[in-house]
PDB file of C-alpha atoms in Angstrom:
ATOM      1  CA  MET A   1      20.440  51.778  -6.746  1.00 49.00           C
ATOM      2  CA  GLY A   2      18.207  54.857  -6.458  1.00 48.00           C
ATOM      3  CA  PRO A   3      19.264  58.447  -6.997  1.00 48.00           C
ATOM      4  CA  LYS A   4      21.236  60.188  -4.297  1.00 50.00           C
ATOM      5  CA  HIS A   5      19.499  62.937  -2.364  1.00 47.00           C
ATOM      6  CA  GLU A   6      22.525  64.605  -0.817  1.00 49.00           C
ATOM      7  CA  ASP A   7      21.220  68.117  -1.464  1.00 49.00           C
ATOM      8  CA  GLN A   8      17.932  67.549   0.302  1.00 46.00           C
ATOM      9  CA  PRO A   9      17.735  68.467   3.996  1.00 45.00           C
ATOM     10  CA  ILE A  10      17.088  65.725   6.472  1.00 44.00           C
ATOM     11  CA  ALA A  11      13.487  65.769   7.638  1.00 43.00           C
ATOM     12  CA  GLN A  12      13.141  66.926  11.234  1.00 42.00           C
ATOM     13  CA  PRO A  13      10.637  65.285  13.581  1.00 45.00           C
ATOM     14  CA  ALA A  14       7.403  67.198  14.163  1.00 43.00           C
ATOM     15  CA  TYR A  15       8.342  67.903  17.762  1.00 45.00           C
ATOM     16  CA  SER A  16      11.492  69.749  16.668  1.00 45.00           C
ATOM     17  CA  ALA A  17       9.566  72.928  15.893  1.00 42.00           C
ATOM     18  CA  ALA A  18       7.907  72.825  19.308  1.00 42.00           C
ATOM     19  CA  ILE A  19      11.206  72.284  21.092  1.00 46.00           C
ATOM     20  CA  HIS A  20      12.851  75.324  19.508  1.00 46.00           C
ATOM     21  CA  ALA A  21       9.843  77.633  19.202  1.00 44.00           C
ATOM     22  CA  GLN A  22       9.767  81.254  20.280  1.00 46.00           C
ATOM     23  CA  GLY A  23      13.466  81.603  21.049  1.00 53.00           C
ATOM     24  CA  GLY A  24      13.414  79.083  23.901  1.00 63.00           C
ATOM     25  CA  CYS A  25      15.237  75.814  23.817  1.00 76.00           C
ATOM     26  CA  MET A  26      14.535  72.540  25.559  1.00 79.00           C
ATOM     27  CA  THR A  27      17.812  70.707  25.920  1.00 85.00           C
ATOM     28  CA  PRO A  28      18.020  66.914  26.003  1.00 90.00           C
ATOM     29  CA  VAL A  29      18.820  67.175  29.720  1.00 88.00           C
ATOM     30  CA  MET A  30      15.645  69.193  30.327  1.00 88.00           C
ATOM     31  CA  LEU A  31      13.572  66.680  28.375  1.00 91.00           C
ATOM     32  CA  ARG A  32      15.084  63.816  30.369  1.00 93.00           C
ATOM     33  CA  GLN A  33      14.234  65.657  33.591  1.00 91.00           C
ATOM     34  CA  LEU A  34      10.616  66.006  32.496  1.00 93.00           C
ATOM     35  CA  TRP A  35      10.206  62.380  31.471  1.00 95.00           C
ATOM     36  CA  SER A  36      12.044  61.166  34.569  1.00 95.00           C
ATOM     37  CA  LEU A  37       9.642  63.224  36.679  1.00 95.00           C
ATOM     38  CA  ILE A  38       6.700  61.651  34.849  1.00 96.00           C
ATOM     39  CA  GLU A  39       8.093  58.136  35.342  1.00 96.00           C
ATOM     40  CA  THR A  40       8.698  58.648  39.067  1.00 96.00           C
ATOM     41  CA  THR A  41       5.417  60.404  39.843  1.00 96.00           C
ATOM     42  CA  GLN A  42       2.630  58.230  41.233  1.00 95.00           C
ATOM     43  CA  ALA A  43       0.503  57.073  38.329  1.00 95.00           C
ATOM     44  CA  THR A  44      -2.713  57.792  40.211  1.00 95.00           C
ATOM     45  CA  LEU A  45      -1.775  61.474  40.416  1.00 96.00           C
ATOM     46  CA  LEU A  46      -1.068  61.626  36.676  1.00 96.00           C
ATOM     47  CA  VAL A  47      -4.446  60.154  35.751  1.00 95.00           C
ATOM     48  CA  THR A  48      -6.627  61.922  38.326  1.00 96.00           C
ATOM     49  CA  LEU A  49      -5.571  65.555  37.826  1.00 96.00           C
ATOM     50  CA  ASP A  50      -7.398  67.445  35.085  1.00 96.00           C
ATOM     51  CA  ASP A  51      -5.356  68.685  32.115  1.00 96.00           C
ATOM     52  CA  ALA A  52      -4.711  72.193  33.454  1.00 96.00           C
ATOM     53  CA  ALA A  53      -3.804  70.981  36.946  1.00 97.00           C
ATOM     54  CA  LEU A  54      -1.517  68.237  35.618  1.00 97.00           C
ATOM     55  CA  ALA A  55       0.351  70.603  33.292  1.00 96.00           C
ATOM     56  CA  GLN A  56       0.665  73.174  36.080  1.00 96.00           C
ATOM     57  CA  TRP A  57       1.878  70.575  38.603  1.00 96.00           C
ATOM     58  CA  LEU A  58       4.515  69.180  36.224  1.00 95.00           C
ATOM     59  CA  LEU A  59       5.721  72.669  35.341  1.00 94.00           C
ATOM     60  CA  LYS A  60       5.924  73.614  39.016  1.00 93.00           C
ATOM     61  CA  GLN A  61       7.991  70.505  39.788  1.00 93.00           C
ATOM     62  CA  LEU A  62      10.351  71.223  36.886  1.00 89.00           C
ATOM     63  CA  THR A  63      10.739  74.840  37.946  1.00 88.00           C
ATOM     64  CA  ALA A  64      11.594  73.783  41.497  1.00 87.00           C
ATOM     65  CA  ASN A  65      14.291  71.410  40.215  1.00 77.00           C
ATOM     66  CA  SER A  66      15.891  73.648  37.580  1.00 77.00           C
ATOM     67  CA  ALA A  67      16.264  77.259  36.581  1.00 73.00           C
ATOM     68  CA  LEU A  68      13.738  77.839  33.805  1.00 77.00           C
ATOM     69  CA  ASN A  69      13.364  81.298  32.315  1.00 80.00           C
ATOM     70  CA  GLY A  70      10.018  82.645  31.094  1.00 82.00           C
ATOM     71  CA  LYS A  71      10.476  81.438  27.507  1.00 86.00           C
ATOM     72  CA  ASP A  72      11.521  77.987  28.691  1.00 86.00           C
ATOM     73  CA  LYS A  73       8.461  77.785  30.965  1.00 89.00           C
ATOM     74  CA  ASP A  74       6.176  78.695  28.057  1.00 90.00           C
ATOM     75  CA  LEU A  75       7.916  76.165  25.840  1.00 92.00           C
ATOM     76  CA  PHE A  76       7.648  73.426  28.458  1.00 92.00           C
ATOM     77  CA  ASP A  77       3.996  74.274  29.058  1.00 93.00           C
ATOM     78  CA  LYS A  78       3.214  73.882  25.349  1.00 94.00           C
ATOM     79  CA  TYR A  79       5.248  70.677  25.170  1.00 95.00           C
ATOM     80  CA  ILE A  80       3.495  69.217  28.216  1.00 96.00           C
ATOM     81  CA  GLN A  81       0.070  70.248  26.874  1.00 96.00           C
ATOM     82  CA  SER A  82       0.849  68.472  23.601  1.00 96.00           C
ATOM     83  CA  ARG A  83       1.877  65.286  25.461  1.00 97.00           C
ATOM     84  CA  LEU A  84      -0.906  65.001  28.073  1.00 97.00           C
ATOM     85  CA  SER A  85      -2.557  62.051  26.326  1.00 96.00           C
ATOM     86  CA  LEU A  86       0.757  60.196  26.176  1.00 97.00           C
ATOM     87  CA  ILE A  87       1.516  61.010  29.816  1.00 97.00           C
ATOM     88  CA  ARG A  88      -1.881  59.667  30.889  1.00 96.00           C
ATOM     89  CA  ASP A  89      -1.545  56.563  28.696  1.00 95.00           C
ATOM     90  CA  LEU A  90       1.828  55.735  30.244  1.00 95.00           C
ATOM     91  CA  ALA A  91       0.463  56.264  33.752  1.00 95.00           C
ATOM     92  CA  GLN A  92      -2.569  54.112  32.983  1.00 94.00           C
ATOM     93  CA  GLN A  93      -0.283  51.317  31.799  1.00 93.00           C
ATOM     94  CA  ARG A  94       1.608  51.473  35.085  1.00 92.00           C
ATOM     95  CA  LEU A  95      -1.673  51.145  36.985  1.00 91.00           C
ATOM     96  CA  ALA A  96      -2.799  48.086  35.031  1.00 85.00           C
ATOM     97  CA  PRO A  97       0.309  46.246  33.752  1.00 67.00           C
ATOM     98  CA  GLU A  98      -1.475  42.905  33.731  1.00 58.00           C
ATOM     99  CA  LEU A  99      -3.708  44.110  30.884  1.00 55.00           C
ATOM    100  CA  LEU A 100      -0.779  44.399  28.480  1.00 51.00           C
TER     101      LEU A 100
END
């Protein structure tokens, strides 16, 4: 059996710093709302908008569906910007499921 590492902190995922940056906080509910929005949005829209327009559109939809303060909006914008490739990949897979 190896040595115990009880005194060492548990490593946090890389996204943790982004989620709690600058005094804002993205709750699990808020994250679920974002990813639910992405899953229910037409895939063609997600792949055809440019990066700035896609991030702005998603943020606008989230703002319409929940009360986001300024810090939360900034935090969501950064989070969305960091996930644009993943969002587009998921949408592309929905457009061409037979290729999987």
